[in-house]
Structure formats: C-alpha cells, structure tokens
Tab-separated table of C-alpha atoms in Angstrom:
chain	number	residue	atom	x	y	z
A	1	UNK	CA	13.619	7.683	19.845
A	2	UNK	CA	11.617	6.445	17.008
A	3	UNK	CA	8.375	8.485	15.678
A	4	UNK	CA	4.815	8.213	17.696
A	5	UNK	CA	2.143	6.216	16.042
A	6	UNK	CA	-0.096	8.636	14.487
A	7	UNK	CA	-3.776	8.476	15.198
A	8	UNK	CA	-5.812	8.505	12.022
A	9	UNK	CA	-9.327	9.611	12.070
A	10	UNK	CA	-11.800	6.830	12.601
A	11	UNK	CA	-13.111	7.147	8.995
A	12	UNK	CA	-10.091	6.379	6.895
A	13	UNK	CA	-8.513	3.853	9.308
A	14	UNK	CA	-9.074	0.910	7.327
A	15	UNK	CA	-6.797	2.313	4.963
A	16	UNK	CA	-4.302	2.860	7.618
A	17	UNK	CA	-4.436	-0.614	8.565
A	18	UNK	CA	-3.950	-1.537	5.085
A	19	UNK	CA	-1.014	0.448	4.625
A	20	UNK	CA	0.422	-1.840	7.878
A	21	UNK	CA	0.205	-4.914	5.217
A	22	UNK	CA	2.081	-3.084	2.460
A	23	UNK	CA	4.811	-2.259	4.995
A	24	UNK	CA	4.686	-5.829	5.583
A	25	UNK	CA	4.901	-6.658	1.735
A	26	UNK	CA	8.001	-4.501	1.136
A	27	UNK	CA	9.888	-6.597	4.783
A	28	UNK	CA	8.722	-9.849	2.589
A	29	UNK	CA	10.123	-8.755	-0.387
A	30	UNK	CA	13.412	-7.522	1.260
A	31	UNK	CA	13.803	-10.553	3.392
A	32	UNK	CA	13.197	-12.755	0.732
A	33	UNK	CA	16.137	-10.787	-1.144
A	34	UNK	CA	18.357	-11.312	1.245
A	35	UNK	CA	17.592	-14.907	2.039
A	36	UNK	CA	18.604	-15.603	-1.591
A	37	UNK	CA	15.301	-16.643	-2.134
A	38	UNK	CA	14.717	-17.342	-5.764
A	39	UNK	CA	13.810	-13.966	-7.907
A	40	UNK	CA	10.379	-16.508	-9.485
A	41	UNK	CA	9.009	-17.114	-5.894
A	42	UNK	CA	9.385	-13.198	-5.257
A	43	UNK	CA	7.760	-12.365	-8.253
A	44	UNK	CA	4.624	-14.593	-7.847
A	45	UNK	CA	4.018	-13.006	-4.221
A	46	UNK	CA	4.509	-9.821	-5.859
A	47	UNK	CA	1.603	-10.851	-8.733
A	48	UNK	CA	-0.623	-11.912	-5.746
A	49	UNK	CA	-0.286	-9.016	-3.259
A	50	UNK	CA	-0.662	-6.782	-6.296
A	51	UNK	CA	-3.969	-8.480	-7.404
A	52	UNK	CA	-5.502	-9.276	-4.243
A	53	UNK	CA	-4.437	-6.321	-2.265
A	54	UNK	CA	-3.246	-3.199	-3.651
A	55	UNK	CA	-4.724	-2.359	-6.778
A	56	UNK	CA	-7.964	-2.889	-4.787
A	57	UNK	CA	-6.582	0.073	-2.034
A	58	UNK	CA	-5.089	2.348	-4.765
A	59	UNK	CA	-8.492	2.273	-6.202
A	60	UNK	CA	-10.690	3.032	-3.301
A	61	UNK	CA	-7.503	5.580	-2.281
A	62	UNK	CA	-8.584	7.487	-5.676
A	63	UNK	CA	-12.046	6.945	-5.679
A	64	UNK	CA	-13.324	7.893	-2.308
A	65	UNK	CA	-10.780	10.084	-0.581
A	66	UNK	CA	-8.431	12.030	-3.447
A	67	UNK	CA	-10.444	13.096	-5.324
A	68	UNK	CA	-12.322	15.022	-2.599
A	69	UNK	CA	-10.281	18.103	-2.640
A	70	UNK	CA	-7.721	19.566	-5.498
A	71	UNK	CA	-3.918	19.444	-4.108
A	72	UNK	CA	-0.479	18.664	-5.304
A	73	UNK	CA	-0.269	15.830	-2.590
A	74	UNK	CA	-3.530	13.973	-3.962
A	75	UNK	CA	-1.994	14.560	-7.472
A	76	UNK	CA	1.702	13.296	-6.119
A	77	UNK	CA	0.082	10.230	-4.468
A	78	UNK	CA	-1.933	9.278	-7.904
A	79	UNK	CA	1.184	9.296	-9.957
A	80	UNK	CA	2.727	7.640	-7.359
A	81	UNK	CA	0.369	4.839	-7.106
A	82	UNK	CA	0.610	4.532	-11.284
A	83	UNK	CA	4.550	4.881	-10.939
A	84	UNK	CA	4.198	1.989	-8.630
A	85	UNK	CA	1.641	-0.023	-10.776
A	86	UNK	CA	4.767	-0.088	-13.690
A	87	UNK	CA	7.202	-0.836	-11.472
A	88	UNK	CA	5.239	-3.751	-10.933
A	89	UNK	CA	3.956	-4.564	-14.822
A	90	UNK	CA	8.055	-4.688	-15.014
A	91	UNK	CA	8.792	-6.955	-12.077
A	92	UNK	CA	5.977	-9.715	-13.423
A	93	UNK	CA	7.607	-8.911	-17.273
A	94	UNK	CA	10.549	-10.473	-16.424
A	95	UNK	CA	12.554	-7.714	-18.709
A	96	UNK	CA	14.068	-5.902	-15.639
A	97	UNK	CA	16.681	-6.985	-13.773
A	98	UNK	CA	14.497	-8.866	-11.303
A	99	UNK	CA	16.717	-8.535	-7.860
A	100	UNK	CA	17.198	-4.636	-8.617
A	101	UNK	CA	13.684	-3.762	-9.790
A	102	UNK	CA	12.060	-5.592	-6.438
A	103	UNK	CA	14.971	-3.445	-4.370
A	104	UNK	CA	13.247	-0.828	-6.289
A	105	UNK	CA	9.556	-1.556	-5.791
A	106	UNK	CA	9.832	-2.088	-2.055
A	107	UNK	CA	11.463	1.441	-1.563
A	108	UNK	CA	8.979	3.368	-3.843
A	109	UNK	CA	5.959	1.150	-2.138
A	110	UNK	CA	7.864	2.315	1.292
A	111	UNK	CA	7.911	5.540	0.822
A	112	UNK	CA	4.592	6.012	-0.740
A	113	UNK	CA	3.379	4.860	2.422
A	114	UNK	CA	5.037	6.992	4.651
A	115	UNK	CA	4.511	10.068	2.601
A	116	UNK	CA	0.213	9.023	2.687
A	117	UNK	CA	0.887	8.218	6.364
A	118	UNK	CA	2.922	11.618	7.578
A	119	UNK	CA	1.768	13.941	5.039
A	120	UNK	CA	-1.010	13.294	2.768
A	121	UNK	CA	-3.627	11.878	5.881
A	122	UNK	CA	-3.612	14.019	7.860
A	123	UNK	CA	-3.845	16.982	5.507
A	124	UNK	CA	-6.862	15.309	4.213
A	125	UNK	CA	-7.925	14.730	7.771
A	126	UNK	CA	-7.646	18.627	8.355
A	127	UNK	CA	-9.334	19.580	4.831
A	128	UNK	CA	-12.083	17.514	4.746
A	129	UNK	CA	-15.841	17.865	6.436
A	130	UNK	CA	-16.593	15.071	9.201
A	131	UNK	CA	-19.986	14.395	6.394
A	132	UNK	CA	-16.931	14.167	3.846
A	133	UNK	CA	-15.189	11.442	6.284
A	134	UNK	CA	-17.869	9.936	7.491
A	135	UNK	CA	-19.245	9.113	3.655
A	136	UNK	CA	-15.834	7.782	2.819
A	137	UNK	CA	-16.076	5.468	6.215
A	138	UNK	CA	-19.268	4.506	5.074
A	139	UNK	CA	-17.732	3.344	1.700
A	140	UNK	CA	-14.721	2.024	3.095
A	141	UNK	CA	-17.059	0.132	5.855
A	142	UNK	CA	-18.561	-1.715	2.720
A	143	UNK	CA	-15.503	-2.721	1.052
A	144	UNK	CA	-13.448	-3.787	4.077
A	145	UNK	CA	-16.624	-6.184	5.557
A	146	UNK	CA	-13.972	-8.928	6.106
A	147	UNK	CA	-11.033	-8.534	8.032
A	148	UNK	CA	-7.843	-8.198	5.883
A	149	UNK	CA	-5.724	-11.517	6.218
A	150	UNK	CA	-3.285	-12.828	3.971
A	151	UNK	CA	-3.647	-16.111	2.853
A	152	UNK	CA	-0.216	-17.432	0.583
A	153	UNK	CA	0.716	-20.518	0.812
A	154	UNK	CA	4.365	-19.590	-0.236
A	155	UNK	CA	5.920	-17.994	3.151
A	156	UNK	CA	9.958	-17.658	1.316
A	157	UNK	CA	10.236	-15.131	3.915
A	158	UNK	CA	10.302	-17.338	7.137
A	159	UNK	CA	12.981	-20.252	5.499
C-alpha cells in the first residue's frame, strides 16, 4: 500500500504543487536516460527547467518560508538546494560524465523533494503562526498569479 497524499496547509500549497513538476522533471530526465535519448537534448531541458522553474522555487523556498524559524531541517534543505544548484552548473559544464551526473541530479532533486514533502512541511506547518502562513500565502499568491505550465518544445521523453 503506497503512502497517503499529504494535505499541505492552504498557504504553502503552491509550493507543493510545484514540487509535483520537479517530480515530473526527475521521470523526464530518467525516461529520457533510458530511451537513449541523446545526453545534449537532456541537458538543454535540464538548462530550461533550471532557469524557468527551480531556481525561481528555491528562492521563494528561502526567502519566504526558511528563514522563518532556526532548524537543522531549514539549514539541511538550503544546502540541499545549493548542492543541487552544482550538480546542475556540472551537468550544463559538460565536464561530468553527462549520463551519470543526470542519474545523479534526478535522485538528489528526488529526494530533496520528499524530504520538504514528509519532513520539512509539515514541521514548518506545525511551527509556524497562521499570520506567519498566511503572509507567506500572500507572497506566494503574488508570485504564482499564472498557473504553472510547462511549455518545451523538446518532449525526448514521449519518443
């Protein structure tokens, strides 16, 4: 029996539903890999989701919600977030081994997820004030005004 959706509080959702498209991201990047797809066409989708998507939610991550309250797992998820930033800056180098280091960003982007998801959320969800939540939905209202749909023309992951 797999595990039961969580329900995040209405405030911080948005994130939630972003962390749905970097679970996506990480299939792509896997199903890519094993479709043989070539390592370039990867790489490009991996510039793009970067850019367009997550630097953008690691940013409003830091800025609006850990940095409300002082614990490990804020600290943990901010080194994990710049851990995953390099792991990127060395998939667009080139200088990795490009199959390996994608293997390796998916997993690390994975898990990150799952550990915000399971652990980090609701912790913050329990330690926070609803004025604290509610001014990070407020914020978070603002910078998600648009739905979230990705638009790349290169779909390697459906050949």
């Amino acid at each position: 029996m797999g595990q039961k959706p969580l329900k995040r509080n209405k405030h911080i959702q948005p994130l939630s539903r972003e962390h749905h498209f970097g679970l996506l991201f990480c299939w792509k990047i896997r199903t890519g890999i094993k479709k043989d797809v070539e390592v370039n066409r990867i790489v490009k989708y991996v510039e793009y989701f970067f850019n367009t998507y997550m630097e953008p939610h690691f940013r409003a991550e830091e800025t609006l919600l850990f940095n409300q309250i002082e614990h490990d797992m804020c600290k943990r998820a901010c080194d994990d977030h710049q851990e995953i930033k390099n792991m990127v800056t060395g998939v667009l180098s080139g200088n990795d081994d490009s199959v390996e280091s994608l293997k390796n960003l998916a997993k690390k982007v994975d898990e990150h997820i799952r550990f915000e998801e399971r652990s980090l959320f609701p912790l913050l969800e329990l330690s926070l004030t609803e004025i604290q939540l509610n001014s990070i939905g407020e914020s978070l209202d603002v910078l998600h005004s648009q739905k979230l749909v990705e638009q790349y023309d290169d779909e390697f992951w459906v050949e």
